[in-house]
Short mmCIF file of C-alpha atoms in Angstrom, two decimals:
data_model
loop_
_atom_site.label_atom_id
_atom_site.label_comp_id
_atom_site.label_asym_id
_atom_site.label_seq_id
_atom_site.Cartn_x
_atom_site.Cartn_y
_atom_site.Cartn_z
CA GLU A 1 0.17 -0.06 0.25
CA PHE A 2 2.88 2.14 0.67
CA THR A 3 5.03 2.64 -1.75
CA ILE A 4 7.59 5.76 -3.48
CA ALA A 5 8.38 5.86 -7.33
CA GLY A 6 6.38 1.60 -7.29
CA ASP A 7 9.07 0.69 -4.00
CA ARG A 8 7.98 -0.48 -1.31
CA ARG A 9 8.50 2.51 1.39
CA TYR A 10 9.68 2.24 5.38
CA THR A 11 10.16 3.90 8.22
CA ILE A 12 13.53 5.35 10.28
CA ASP A 13 13.16 2.24 12.15
CA ALA A 14 12.86 -0.17 8.88
CA SER A 15 9.30 -0.85 9.98
CA LEU A 16 6.25 0.36 7.41
CA PRO A 17 4.36 3.63 7.22
CA ARG A 18 0.97 3.41 9.35
CA ARG A 19 -2.66 4.51 7.89
CA THR A 20 -3.21 6.14 11.43
CA ASN A 21 -0.84 8.58 14.04
CA LYS A 22 -0.12 5.86 16.93
CA ILE A 23 2.95 7.75 18.37
CA LYS A 24 6.10 6.30 19.89
CA PRO A 25 7.66 8.24 22.68
CA LEU A 26 11.25 6.41 22.36
CA THR A 27 11.66 7.21 18.70
CA THR A 28 9.93 10.55 19.13
CA ALA A 29 12.53 11.84 21.75
CA LEU A 30 15.16 10.53 19.63
CA VAL A 31 13.76 11.99 16.61
CA GLY A 32 12.51 14.85 17.41
CA GLY A 33 16.02 15.60 19.54
CA THR A 34 18.38 15.07 16.59
CA TYR A 35 16.45 17.03 14.25
CA PHE A 36 16.53 20.07 16.96
CA GLY A 37 19.92 19.24 17.65
CA ILE A 38 20.49 20.15 13.58
CA LEU A 39 18.79 23.31 13.41
CA THR A 40 19.57 24.86 15.93
CA ALA A 41 23.93 23.84 15.18
CA MET A 42 22.14 25.28 11.50
CA HIS A 43 21.70 28.36 13.30
CA VAL A 44 24.34 28.81 15.41
CA TYR A 45 26.67 28.60 12.29
CA GLN A 46 24.51 30.60 9.67
CA ILE A 47 24.17 33.51 12.32
CA ASN A 48 28.35 33.34 12.45
CA THR A 49 28.70 33.36 9.17
CA ILE A 50 26.03 34.04 6.72
CA TRP A 51 23.63 37.11 9.43
CA ASN A 52 27.36 37.67 11.41
CA ASP A 53 26.81 41.10 9.87
CA THR A 54 23.00 43.10 10.80
CA ARG A 55 20.30 45.25 9.83
CA THR A 56 16.93 46.88 9.51
CA PHE A 57 14.95 44.47 8.17
CA ARG A 58 14.31 45.53 4.24
CA PHE A 59 13.22 43.37 0.82
CA VAL A 60 15.10 42.95 -2.15
CA ASP A 61 15.19 42.07 -5.63
CA ASP A 62 17.10 39.25 -6.47
CA THR A 63 15.85 37.61 -9.22
CA ASP A 64 18.23 36.77 -11.42
CA GLN A 65 21.12 36.64 -9.25
CA ASP A 66 23.42 34.24 -9.47
CA PHE A 67 22.56 33.06 -12.63
CA TYR A 68 19.04 31.76 -11.35
CA THR A 69 21.25 29.31 -9.23
CA ASP A 70 19.84 30.70 -5.51
CA LYS A 71 16.01 29.85 -6.94
CA GLY A 72 17.61 26.01 -7.31
CA GLY A 73 18.90 26.47 -3.80
CA HIS A 74 15.88 27.54 -1.84
CA PHE A 75 13.43 24.91 -4.28
CA TRP A 76 15.40 21.99 -3.72
CA GLY A 77 16.48 22.82 0.26
CA ALA A 78 12.14 23.32 0.81
CA TYR A 79 11.74 19.80 -0.65
CA PHE A 80 14.68 18.25 1.08
CA THR A 81 13.66 20.17 4.98
CA SER A 82 9.83 18.58 3.94
CA TYR A 83 11.65 14.87 3.27
CA CYS A 84 13.61 15.15 5.77
CA SER A 85 10.80 15.95 8.46
CA THR A 86 8.07 14.09 7.10
CA GLU A 87 10.51 11.29 7.71
CA ALA A 88 11.47 12.34 11.21
CA LEU A 89 7.04 11.97 11.63
CA ILE A 90 6.37 8.89 9.98
CA GLY A 91 9.57 7.04 12.36
CA SER A 92 7.86 8.14 15.57
CA GLY A 93 4.33 7.32 14.42
CA PHE A 94 2.39 9.75 12.46
CA SER A 95 -0.23 8.20 9.62
CA VAL A 96 1.69 8.79 6.29
CA ASP A 97 -1.19 11.27 5.34
CA ASN A 98 -0.43 14.32 8.41
CA ALA A 99 3.57 12.75 7.90
CA ILE A 100 3.56 14.70 4.74
CA LEU A 101 2.12 17.36 5.38
CA TYR A 102 3.11 18.48 8.71
CA GLY A 103 6.51 17.76 7.06
CA GLY A 104 5.69 20.25 3.82
CA LEU A 105 4.93 22.77 6.38
CA MET A 106 7.55 22.72 8.24
CA GLY A 107 9.96 22.65 5.46
CA LEU A 108 8.29 25.76 3.90
CA GLY A 109 8.56 26.90 7.77
CA TYR A 110 12.04 26.94 7.83
CA GLN A 111 13.25 28.26 4.36
CA THR A 112 10.65 31.21 5.78
CA TYR A 113 12.35 32.06 9.02
CA VAL A 114 15.49 31.61 6.76
CA GLU A 115 14.08 34.46 4.40
CA ILE A 116 13.36 36.82 7.36
CA MET A 117 17.10 36.09 8.52
CA ASP A 118 18.13 36.92 5.62
CA GLY A 119 15.99 39.65 5.44
CA PHE A 120 17.60 41.26 8.29
CA GLY A 121 20.73 40.47 6.72
CA LYS A 122 23.77 43.48 5.81
CA ASN A 123 24.33 41.51 2.44
CA TRP A 124 20.50 40.39 1.82
CA GLY A 125 17.24 41.07 2.76
CA PHE A 126 13.97 39.48 2.29
CA SER A 127 13.60 37.90 -1.83
CA MET A 128 10.21 37.09 -3.09
CA SER A 129 11.95 35.38 -5.63
CA ASP A 130 13.51 33.11 -3.72
CA PHE A 131 10.09 32.48 -1.36
CA ILE A 132 8.96 32.32 -4.30
CA GLY A 133 11.61 29.19 -4.93
CA ASP A 134 10.06 27.66 -1.22
CA PHE A 135 7.14 28.06 -2.21
CA ALA A 136 7.74 25.95 -5.03
CA GLY A 137 10.19 22.88 -3.49
CA PHE A 138 7.42 22.75 -0.66
CA ALA A 139 4.54 22.65 -3.90
CA TYR A 140 6.72 19.95 -5.38
CA TYR A 141 6.71 17.73 -1.91
CA LEU A 142 3.15 18.23 -1.62
CA ALA A 143 2.36 17.42 -5.33
CA GLN A 144 4.56 14.06 -5.47
CA HIS A 145 2.27 13.11 -2.88
CA TYR A 146 -1.22 13.18 -4.81
CA VAL A 147 0.20 12.63 -8.01
CA PRO A 148 2.23 9.45 -7.94
CA PHE A 149 3.78 10.09 -11.26
CA LEU A 150 5.36 12.61 -9.96
CA GLN A 151 7.79 10.23 -7.58
CA ASN A 152 10.21 9.41 -10.75
CA PHE A 153 11.33 12.97 -10.89
CA THR A 154 12.76 13.88 -7.94
CA PRO A 155 15.22 17.18 -7.27
CA LYS A 156 18.33 16.08 -5.48
CA ALA A 157 21.54 18.44 -4.65
CA THR A 158 25.50 18.06 -4.61
CA TYR A 159 27.97 19.37 -3.52
CA PHE A 160 31.98 20.19 -4.45
CA PRO A 161 34.15 22.54 -3.21
CA ALA A 162 35.44 24.54 -7.09
CA PRO A 163 38.51 24.63 -5.70
CA TRP A 164 38.72 20.82 -5.83
CA TYR A 165 38.17 20.78 -9.82
CA LYS A 166 40.51 24.11 -10.01
CA GLU A 167 37.26 26.30 -10.38
CA LYS A 168 36.74 29.65 -8.27
CA SER A 169 34.20 30.13 -5.51
CA ARG A 170 31.57 32.13 -5.92
CA LEU A 171 32.79 35.49 -4.75
CA GLU A 172 30.83 37.01 -2.47
CA ALA A 173 30.44 33.39 -0.65
CA SER A 174 30.42 33.84 3.58
CA SER A 175 29.48 30.58 3.51
CA PHE A 176 29.49 26.37 1.55
CA ILE A 177 25.60 27.10 2.23
CA ASP A 178 25.88 30.25 -0.79
CA ASP A 179 28.52 28.88 -2.78
CA TYR A 180 27.12 28.03 -5.67
CA SER A 181 30.26 27.65 -7.84
CA SER A 182 30.51 24.59 -6.28
CA TRP A 183 26.53 23.40 -5.53
CA THR A 184 24.87 21.21 -8.71
CA TRP A 185 21.07 20.89 -8.88
CA TRP A 186 20.10 17.53 -10.78
CA MET A 187 16.45 16.03 -11.26
CA SER A 188 16.98 12.20 -10.70
CA VAL A 189 14.88 10.42 -13.28
CA ASP A 190 13.50 6.51 -12.66
CA VAL A 191 13.58 5.73 -15.54
CA TYR A 192 12.95 1.87 -15.46
CA ASN A 193 9.70 3.16 -14.34
CA LEU A 194 8.99 5.72 -17.30
CA LEU A 195 9.54 2.67 -19.80
CA PRO A 196 7.17 0.38 -21.84
CA GLN A 197 6.70 -2.85 -20.17
CA ASN A 198 8.45 -4.75 -23.05
CA TRP A 199 11.24 -2.07 -22.92
CA LYS A 200 11.68 -2.49 -19.53
CA LYS A 201 14.44 -5.30 -19.32
CA TYR A 202 17.10 -3.61 -21.56
#
């Protein structure tokens, strides 16, 4: 019953997902503690790098920043955070439907928080085009649940430091997060699922 792109779906502890909520206190404590620990570590890291200089809140228009790479980062960031949040909730005993909805909202909520903090950053600002990228990542994540065909197309990211292949890091990069010379955003495609039945053996 619970599949993703045609494969059986499991939870963090290798059990099957649930139709109804049945919260597991110990798993919830472990997963929740790890999850919020990671978010806290990210906040501290960003306070000391990207947001280390502040100013009054402002909006900026950076629609074409870094040849739109920034928007790919926001799309993937919202998608990936939604995915991680959902898996944490499913592992804690939430039903699949509830976990995907709440996990998606948690992903969008975190990205919105990042955008608000950017609004106070000296070298940044609240960017509506970034927020649209955040919302699109969240919306695509939810759409995969309600339109299973979309599960054959998964946004992914690769980080490989630019100097390692003799390229330059992004000039304004204050951390690995915004070093777009080192990030690649791509779409993984489940080709097997898309082939006609008589071609699948190839």
